[in-house]
mmCIF file of C-alpha atoms in Angstrom:
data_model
loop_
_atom_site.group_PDB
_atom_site.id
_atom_site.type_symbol
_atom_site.label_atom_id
_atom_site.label_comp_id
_atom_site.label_asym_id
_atom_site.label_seq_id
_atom_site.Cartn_x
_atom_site.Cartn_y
_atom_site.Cartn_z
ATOM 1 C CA UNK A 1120 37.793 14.411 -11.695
ATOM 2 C CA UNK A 1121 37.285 18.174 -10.234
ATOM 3 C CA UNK A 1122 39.373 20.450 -8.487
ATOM 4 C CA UNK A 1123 38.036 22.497 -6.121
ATOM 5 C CA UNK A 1124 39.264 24.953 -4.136
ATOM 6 C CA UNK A 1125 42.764 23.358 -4.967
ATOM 7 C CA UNK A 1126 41.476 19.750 -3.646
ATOM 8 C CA UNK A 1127 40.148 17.104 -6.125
ATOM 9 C CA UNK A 1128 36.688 15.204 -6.411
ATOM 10 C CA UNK A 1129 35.421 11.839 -8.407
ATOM 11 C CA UNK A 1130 32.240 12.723 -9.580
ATOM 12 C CA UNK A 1131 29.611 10.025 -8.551
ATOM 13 C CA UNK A 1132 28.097 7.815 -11.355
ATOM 14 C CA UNK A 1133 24.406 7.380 -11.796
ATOM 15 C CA UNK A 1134 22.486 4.761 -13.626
ATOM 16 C CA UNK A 1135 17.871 5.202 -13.738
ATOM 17 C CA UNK A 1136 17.126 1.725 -12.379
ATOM 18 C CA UNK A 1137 13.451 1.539 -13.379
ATOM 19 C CA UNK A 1138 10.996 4.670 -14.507
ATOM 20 C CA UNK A 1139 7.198 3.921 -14.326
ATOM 21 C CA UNK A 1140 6.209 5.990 -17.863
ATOM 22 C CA UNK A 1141 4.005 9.092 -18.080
ATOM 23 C CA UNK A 1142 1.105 7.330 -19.521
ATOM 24 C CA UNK A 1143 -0.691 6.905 -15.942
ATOM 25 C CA UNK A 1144 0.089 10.336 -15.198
ATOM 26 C CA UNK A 1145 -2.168 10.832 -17.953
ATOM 27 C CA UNK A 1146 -4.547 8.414 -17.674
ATOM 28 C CA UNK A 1147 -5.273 10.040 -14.180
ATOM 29 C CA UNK A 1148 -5.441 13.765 -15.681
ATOM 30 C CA UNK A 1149 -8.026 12.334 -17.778
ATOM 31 C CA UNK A 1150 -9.844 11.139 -14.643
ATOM 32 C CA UNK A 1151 -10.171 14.568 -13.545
ATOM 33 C CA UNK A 1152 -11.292 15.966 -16.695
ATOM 34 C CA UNK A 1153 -13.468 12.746 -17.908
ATOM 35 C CA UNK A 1154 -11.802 13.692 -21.100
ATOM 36 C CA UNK A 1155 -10.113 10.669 -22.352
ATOM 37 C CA UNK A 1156 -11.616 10.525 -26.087
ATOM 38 C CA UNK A 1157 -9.700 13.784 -26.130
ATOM 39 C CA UNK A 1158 -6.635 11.902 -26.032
ATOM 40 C CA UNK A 1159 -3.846 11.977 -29.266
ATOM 41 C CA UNK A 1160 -2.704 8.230 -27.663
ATOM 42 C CA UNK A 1161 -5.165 5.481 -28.785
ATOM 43 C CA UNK A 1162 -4.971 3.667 -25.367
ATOM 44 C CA UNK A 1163 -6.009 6.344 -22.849
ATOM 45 C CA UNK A 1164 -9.019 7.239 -25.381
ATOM 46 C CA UNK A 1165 -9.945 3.330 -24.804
ATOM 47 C CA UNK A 1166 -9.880 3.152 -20.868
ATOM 48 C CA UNK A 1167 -13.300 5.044 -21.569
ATOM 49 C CA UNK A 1168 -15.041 2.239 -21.818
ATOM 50 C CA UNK A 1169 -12.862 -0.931 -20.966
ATOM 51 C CA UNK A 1170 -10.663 -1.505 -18.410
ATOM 52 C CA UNK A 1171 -7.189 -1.782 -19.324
ATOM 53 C CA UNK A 1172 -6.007 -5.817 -19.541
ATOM 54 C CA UNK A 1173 -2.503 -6.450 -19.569
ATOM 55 C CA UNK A 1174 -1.490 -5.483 -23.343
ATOM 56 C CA UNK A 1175 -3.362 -2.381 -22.660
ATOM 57 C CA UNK A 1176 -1.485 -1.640 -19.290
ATOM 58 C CA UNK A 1177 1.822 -2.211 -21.092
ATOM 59 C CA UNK A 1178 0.885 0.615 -23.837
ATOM 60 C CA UNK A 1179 -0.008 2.875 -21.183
ATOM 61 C CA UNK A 1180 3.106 2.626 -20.046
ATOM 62 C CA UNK A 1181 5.005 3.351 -23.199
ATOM 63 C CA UNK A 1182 3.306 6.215 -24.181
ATOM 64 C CA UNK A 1183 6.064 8.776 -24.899
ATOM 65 C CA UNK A 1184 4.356 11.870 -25.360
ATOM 66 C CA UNK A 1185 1.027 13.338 -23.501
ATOM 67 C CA UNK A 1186 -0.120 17.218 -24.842
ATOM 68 C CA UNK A 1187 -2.343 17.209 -22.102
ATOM 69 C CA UNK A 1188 0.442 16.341 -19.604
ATOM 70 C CA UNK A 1189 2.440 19.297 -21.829
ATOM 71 C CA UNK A 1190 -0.764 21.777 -20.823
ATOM 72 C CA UNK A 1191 -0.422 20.785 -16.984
ATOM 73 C CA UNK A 1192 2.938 21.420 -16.591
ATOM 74 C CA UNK A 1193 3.727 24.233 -18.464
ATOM 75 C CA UNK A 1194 0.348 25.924 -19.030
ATOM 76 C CA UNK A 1195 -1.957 25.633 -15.794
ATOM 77 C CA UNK A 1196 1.024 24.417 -13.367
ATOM 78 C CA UNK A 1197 -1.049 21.111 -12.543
ATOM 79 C CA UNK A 1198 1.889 19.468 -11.410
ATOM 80 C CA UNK A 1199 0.193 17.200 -8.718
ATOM 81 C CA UNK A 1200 -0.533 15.469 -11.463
ATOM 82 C CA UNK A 1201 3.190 14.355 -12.174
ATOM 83 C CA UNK A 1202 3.259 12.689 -8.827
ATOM 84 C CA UNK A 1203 1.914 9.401 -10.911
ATOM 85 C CA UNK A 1204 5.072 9.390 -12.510
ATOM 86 C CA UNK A 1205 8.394 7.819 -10.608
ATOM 87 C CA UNK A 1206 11.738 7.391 -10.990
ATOM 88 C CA UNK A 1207 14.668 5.254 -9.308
ATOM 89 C CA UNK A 1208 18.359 6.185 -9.445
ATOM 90 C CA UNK A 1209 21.308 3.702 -8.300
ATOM 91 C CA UNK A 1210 23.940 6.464 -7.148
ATOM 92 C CA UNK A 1211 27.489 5.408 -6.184
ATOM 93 C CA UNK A 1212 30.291 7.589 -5.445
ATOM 94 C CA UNK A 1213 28.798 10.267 -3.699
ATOM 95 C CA UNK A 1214 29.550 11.317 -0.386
ATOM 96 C CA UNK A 1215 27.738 11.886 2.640
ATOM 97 C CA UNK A 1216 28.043 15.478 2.608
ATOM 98 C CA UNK A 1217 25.211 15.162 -0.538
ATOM 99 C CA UNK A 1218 23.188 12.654 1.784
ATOM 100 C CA UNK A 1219 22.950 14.956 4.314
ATOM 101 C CA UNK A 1220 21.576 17.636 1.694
ATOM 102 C CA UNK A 1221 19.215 14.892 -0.135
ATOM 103 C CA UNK A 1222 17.535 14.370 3.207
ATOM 104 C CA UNK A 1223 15.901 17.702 3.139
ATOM 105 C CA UNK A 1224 13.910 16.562 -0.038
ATOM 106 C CA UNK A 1225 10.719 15.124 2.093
ATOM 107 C CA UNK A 1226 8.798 13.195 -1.029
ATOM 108 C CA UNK A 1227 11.188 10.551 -2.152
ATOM 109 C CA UNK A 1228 12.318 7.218 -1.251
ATOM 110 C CA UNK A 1229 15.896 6.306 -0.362
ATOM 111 C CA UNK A 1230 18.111 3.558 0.759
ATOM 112 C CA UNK A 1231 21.738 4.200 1.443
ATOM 113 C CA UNK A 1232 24.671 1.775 2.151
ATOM 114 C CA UNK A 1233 25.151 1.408 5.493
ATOM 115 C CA UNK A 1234 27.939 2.388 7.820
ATOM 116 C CA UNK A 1235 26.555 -0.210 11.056
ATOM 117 C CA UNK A 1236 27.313 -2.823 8.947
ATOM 118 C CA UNK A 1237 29.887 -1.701 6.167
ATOM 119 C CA UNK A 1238 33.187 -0.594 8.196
ATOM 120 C CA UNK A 1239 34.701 -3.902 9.099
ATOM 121 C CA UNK A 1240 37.386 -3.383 6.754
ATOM 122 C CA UNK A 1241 38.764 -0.248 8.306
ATOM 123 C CA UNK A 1242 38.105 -1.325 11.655
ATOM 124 C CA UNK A 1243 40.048 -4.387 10.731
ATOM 125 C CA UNK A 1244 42.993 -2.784 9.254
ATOM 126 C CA UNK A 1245 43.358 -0.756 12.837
ATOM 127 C CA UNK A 1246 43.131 -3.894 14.756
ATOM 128 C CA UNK A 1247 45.836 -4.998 12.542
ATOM 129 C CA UNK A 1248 48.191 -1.751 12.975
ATOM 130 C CA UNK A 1249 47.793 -2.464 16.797
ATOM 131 C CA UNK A 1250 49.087 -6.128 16.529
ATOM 132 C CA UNK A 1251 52.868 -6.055 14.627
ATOM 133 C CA UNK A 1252 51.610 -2.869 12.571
ATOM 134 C CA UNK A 1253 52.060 0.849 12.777
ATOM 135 C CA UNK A 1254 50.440 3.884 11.824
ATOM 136 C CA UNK A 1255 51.403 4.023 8.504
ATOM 137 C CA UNK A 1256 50.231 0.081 7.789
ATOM 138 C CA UNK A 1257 46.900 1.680 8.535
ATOM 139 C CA UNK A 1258 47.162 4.296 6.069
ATOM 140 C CA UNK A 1259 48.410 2.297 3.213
ATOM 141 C CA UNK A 1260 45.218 -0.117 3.605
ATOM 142 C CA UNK A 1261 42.687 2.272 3.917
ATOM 143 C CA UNK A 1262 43.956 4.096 0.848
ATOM 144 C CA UNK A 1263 43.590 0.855 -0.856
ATOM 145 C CA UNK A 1264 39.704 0.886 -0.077
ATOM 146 C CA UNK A 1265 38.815 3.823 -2.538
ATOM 147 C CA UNK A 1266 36.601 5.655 0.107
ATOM 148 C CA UNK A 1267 36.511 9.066 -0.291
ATOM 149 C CA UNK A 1268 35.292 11.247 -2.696
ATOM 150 C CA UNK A 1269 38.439 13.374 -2.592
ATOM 151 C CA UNK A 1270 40.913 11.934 -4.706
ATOM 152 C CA UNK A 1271 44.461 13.801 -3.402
ATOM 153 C CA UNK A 1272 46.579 11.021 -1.789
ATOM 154 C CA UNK A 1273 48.383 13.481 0.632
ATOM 155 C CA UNK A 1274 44.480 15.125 1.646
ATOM 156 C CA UNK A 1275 43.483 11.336 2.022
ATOM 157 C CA UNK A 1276 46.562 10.202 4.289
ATOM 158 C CA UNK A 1277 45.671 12.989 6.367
ATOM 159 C CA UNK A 1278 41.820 12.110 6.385
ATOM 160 C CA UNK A 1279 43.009 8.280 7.367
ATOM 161 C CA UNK A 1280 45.504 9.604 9.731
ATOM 162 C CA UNK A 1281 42.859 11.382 11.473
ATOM 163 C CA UNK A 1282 40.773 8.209 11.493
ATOM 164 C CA UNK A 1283 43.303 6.378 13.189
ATOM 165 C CA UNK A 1284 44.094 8.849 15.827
ATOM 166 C CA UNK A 1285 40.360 9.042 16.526
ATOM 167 C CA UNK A 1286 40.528 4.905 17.078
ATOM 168 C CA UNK A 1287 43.963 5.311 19.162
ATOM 169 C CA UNK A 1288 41.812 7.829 21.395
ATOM 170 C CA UNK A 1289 38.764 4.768 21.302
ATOM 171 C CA UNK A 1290 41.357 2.289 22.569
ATOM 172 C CA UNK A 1291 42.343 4.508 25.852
ATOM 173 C CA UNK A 1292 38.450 5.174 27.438
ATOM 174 C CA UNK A 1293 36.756 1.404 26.769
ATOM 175 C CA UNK A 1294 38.006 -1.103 28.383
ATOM 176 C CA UNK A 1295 38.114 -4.223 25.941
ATOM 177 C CA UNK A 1296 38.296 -2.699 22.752
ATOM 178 C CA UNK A 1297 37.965 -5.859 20.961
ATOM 179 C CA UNK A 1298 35.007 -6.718 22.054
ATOM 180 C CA UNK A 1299 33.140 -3.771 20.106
ATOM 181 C CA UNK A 1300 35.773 -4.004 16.986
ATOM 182 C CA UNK A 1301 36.075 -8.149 16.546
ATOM 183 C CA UNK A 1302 33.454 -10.775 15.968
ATOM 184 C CA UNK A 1303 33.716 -13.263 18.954
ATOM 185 C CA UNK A 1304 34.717 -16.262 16.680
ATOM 186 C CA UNK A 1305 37.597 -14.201 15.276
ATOM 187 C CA UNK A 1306 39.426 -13.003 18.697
ATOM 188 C CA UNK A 1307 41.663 -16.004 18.523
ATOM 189 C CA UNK A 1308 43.350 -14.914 15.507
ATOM 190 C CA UNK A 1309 45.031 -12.209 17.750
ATOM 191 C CA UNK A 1310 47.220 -14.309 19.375
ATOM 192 C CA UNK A 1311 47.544 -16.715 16.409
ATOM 193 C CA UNK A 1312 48.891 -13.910 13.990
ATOM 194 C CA UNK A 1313 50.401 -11.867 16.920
ATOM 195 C CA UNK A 1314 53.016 -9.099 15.295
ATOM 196 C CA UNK A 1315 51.686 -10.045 12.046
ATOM 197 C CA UNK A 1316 50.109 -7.123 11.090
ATOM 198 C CA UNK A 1317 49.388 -8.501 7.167
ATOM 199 C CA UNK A 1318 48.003 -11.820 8.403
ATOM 200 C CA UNK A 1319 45.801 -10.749 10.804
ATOM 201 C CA UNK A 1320 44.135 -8.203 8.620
ATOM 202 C CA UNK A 1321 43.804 -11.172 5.869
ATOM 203 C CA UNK A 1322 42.385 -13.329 8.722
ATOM 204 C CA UNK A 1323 39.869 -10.763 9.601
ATOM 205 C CA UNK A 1324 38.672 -9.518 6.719
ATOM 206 C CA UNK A 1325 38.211 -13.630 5.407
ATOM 207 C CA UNK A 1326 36.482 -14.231 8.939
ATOM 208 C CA UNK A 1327 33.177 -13.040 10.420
ATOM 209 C CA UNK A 1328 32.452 -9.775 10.218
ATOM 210 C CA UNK A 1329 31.795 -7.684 13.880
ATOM 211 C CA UNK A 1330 28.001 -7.521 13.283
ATOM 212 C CA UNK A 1331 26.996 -3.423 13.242
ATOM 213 C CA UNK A 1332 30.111 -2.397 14.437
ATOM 214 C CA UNK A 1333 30.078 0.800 12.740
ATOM 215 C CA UNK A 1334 27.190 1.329 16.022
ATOM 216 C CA UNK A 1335 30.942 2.243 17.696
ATOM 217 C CA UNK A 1336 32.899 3.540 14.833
ATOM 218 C CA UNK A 1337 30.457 6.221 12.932
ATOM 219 C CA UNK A 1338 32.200 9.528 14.717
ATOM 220 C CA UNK A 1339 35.793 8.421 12.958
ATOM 221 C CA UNK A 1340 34.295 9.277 9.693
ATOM 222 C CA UNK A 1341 33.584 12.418 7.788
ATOM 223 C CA UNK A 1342 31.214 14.085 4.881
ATOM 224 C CA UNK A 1343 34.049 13.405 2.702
ATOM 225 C CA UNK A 1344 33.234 9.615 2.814
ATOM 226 C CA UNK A 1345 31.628 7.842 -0.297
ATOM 227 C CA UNK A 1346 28.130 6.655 0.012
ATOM 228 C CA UNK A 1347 26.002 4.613 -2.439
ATOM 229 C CA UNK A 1348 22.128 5.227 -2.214
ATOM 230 C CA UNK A 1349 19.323 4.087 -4.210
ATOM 231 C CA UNK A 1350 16.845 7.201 -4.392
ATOM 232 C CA UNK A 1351 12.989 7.146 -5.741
ATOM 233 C CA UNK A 1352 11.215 9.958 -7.134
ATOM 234 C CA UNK A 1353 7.895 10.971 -8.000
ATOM 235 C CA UNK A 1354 8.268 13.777 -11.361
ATOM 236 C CA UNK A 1355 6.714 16.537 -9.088
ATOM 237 C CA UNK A 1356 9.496 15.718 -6.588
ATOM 238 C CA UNK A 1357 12.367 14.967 -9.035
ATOM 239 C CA UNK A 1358 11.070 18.356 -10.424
ATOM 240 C CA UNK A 1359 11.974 20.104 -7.079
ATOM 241 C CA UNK A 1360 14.782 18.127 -6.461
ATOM 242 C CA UNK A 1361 16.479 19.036 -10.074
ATOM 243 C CA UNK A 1362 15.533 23.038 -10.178
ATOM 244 C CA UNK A 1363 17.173 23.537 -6.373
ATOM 245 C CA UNK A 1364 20.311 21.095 -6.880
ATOM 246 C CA UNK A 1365 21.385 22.199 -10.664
ATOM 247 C CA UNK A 1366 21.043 25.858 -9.599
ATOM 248 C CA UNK A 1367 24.741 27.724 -8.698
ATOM 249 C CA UNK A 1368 23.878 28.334 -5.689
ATOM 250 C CA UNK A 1369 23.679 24.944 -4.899
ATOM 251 C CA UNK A 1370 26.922 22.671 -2.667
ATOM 252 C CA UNK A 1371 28.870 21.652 -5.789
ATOM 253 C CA UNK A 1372 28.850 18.282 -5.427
ATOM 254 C CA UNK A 1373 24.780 17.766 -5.067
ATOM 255 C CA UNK A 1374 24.968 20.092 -8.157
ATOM 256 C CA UNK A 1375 26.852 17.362 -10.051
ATOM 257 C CA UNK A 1376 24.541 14.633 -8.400
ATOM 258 C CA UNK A 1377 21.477 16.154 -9.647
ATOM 259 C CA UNK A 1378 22.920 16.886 -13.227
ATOM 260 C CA UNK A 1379 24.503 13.691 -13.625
ATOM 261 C CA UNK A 1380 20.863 12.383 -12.641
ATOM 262 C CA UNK A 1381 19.679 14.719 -15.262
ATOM 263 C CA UNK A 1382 21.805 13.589 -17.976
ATOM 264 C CA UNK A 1383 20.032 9.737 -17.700
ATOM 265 C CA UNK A 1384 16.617 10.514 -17.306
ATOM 266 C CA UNK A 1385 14.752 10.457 -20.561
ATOM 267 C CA UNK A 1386 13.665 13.273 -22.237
ATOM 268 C CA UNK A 1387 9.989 12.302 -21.776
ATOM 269 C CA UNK A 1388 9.979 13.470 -18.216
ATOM 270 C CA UNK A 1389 12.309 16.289 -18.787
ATOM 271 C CA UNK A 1390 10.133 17.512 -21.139
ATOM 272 C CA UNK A 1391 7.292 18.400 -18.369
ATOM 273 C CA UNK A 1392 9.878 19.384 -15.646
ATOM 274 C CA UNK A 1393 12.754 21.237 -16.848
ATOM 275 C CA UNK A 1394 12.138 24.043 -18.819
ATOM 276 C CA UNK A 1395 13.471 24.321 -22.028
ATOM 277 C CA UNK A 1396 15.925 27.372 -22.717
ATOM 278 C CA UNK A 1397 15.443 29.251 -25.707
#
């Protein structure tokens, strides 16, 4: 937990899925330089004359250290040559104030959750405020879903207050509102739990789920909403990525993104991307 400017954050949580090694990062510097019997790691000084089988394909990739990788990076600035190297980071708990900053990093790979397909369950608890439910039945379930990155309760009633006004608005311009908020096969439960506001929302959320109905929900929601994201690096990239985003000037919470994706990635590529201070 942070506060900022008097208002509190979760930090996100970040776990490195699956890292692909540095040893074909240098295997391929040595394919510039034809230089692999120059090589302190037994493996790379044999893919001069065989090609690598599977045992020797698995060494390659455990190689910890490369001095010739330690030259590129730090010596001649060769860092094209770290684009052999990639990373993948499960993110959760960030917010989609951060996504909208990660997008401006062109060379990586990402896949975030979804809002077409993931806001059924606030959707739902309107739909239930509407039928035997109030304002404040909305607010007390949507609290209940964790979906903000700010953690104040009184900020985050008045972020879900917000999103409810926004839906009352919705419900006054189209003219079957159900039809864009409930699946077909769950409209009867309308009448069936009629001024039930806690049955119908267990009815929805246990029925079929309005497919991409965040397609007429996305404006209710702001930056402040949590988003998880699977992101892919190459070293070069990750390299970018970590010298902009851990620098002060930075928006605070990609700054604690991009440390917190620091703090898991193994020395062996920090090593020939982050310089060490002295």
């Amino acid at each position: 937990m942070e506060n900022v400017h008097g208002i509190e954050y979760t930090k996100p949580k970040v776990v490195l899925l699956q890292d692909t090694g540095i040893g074909v990062a240098e295997a391929a510097a040595r394919t510039c330089y034809d230089s692999f019997e120059n090589s302190e790691n037994d493996v790379i000084k044999d893919i001069e004359n065989v090609m690598p089988d599977n045992l020797m394909r698995d060494a390659i990739n455990d190689i910890e250290d490369s001095n010739l990788l330690d030259d590129l990076a730090w010596t001649y600035f060769h860092h094209s040559i770290l684009e052999h190297a990639n990373l993948s980071f499960l993110i959760r708990g960030t917010s989609r104030g951060v996504l909208q900053e990660h997008a401006r990093h062109r060379i990586q790979a990402i896949s975030v959750r979804s809002t077409r397909y993931t806001m059924s369950s606030v959707i739902n608890a309107f739909v239930a405020s509407m039928n035997g439910g109030d304002k404040e039945f909305f607010i007390t379930k949507v609290l209940n879903f964790d979906m903000f990155v700010t953690s104040n309760e009184l900020y985050n009633r008045i972020e879900i207050g917000t999103i409810y006004d926004k839906l009352m608005y919705q419900t006054t311009v189209v003219e079957d509102f159900h039809a864009i908020s409930v699946a077909k096969s769950s409209l009867p439960f309308l009448d069936e739990y009629k001024e039930n506001a806690e049955a119908l929302f267990d009815a929805l959320q246990a029925g079929k789920k309005k497919r991409n109905v965040g397609d007429a929900f996305k404006h209710i929601i702001s930056d402040n909403v949590k988003v998880d994201m699977v992101v892919t690096f190459n070293l070069r990239s990750l390299k970018n990525y970590l010298t902009l985003r851990d620098s002060g000037a930075a928006f605070f919470q990609i700054r604690w993104l991009a440390q917190e994706m620091m703090r898991v990635t193994p020395s062996k590529y920090l090593d020939l991307i982050i310089k060490k201070k002295v």
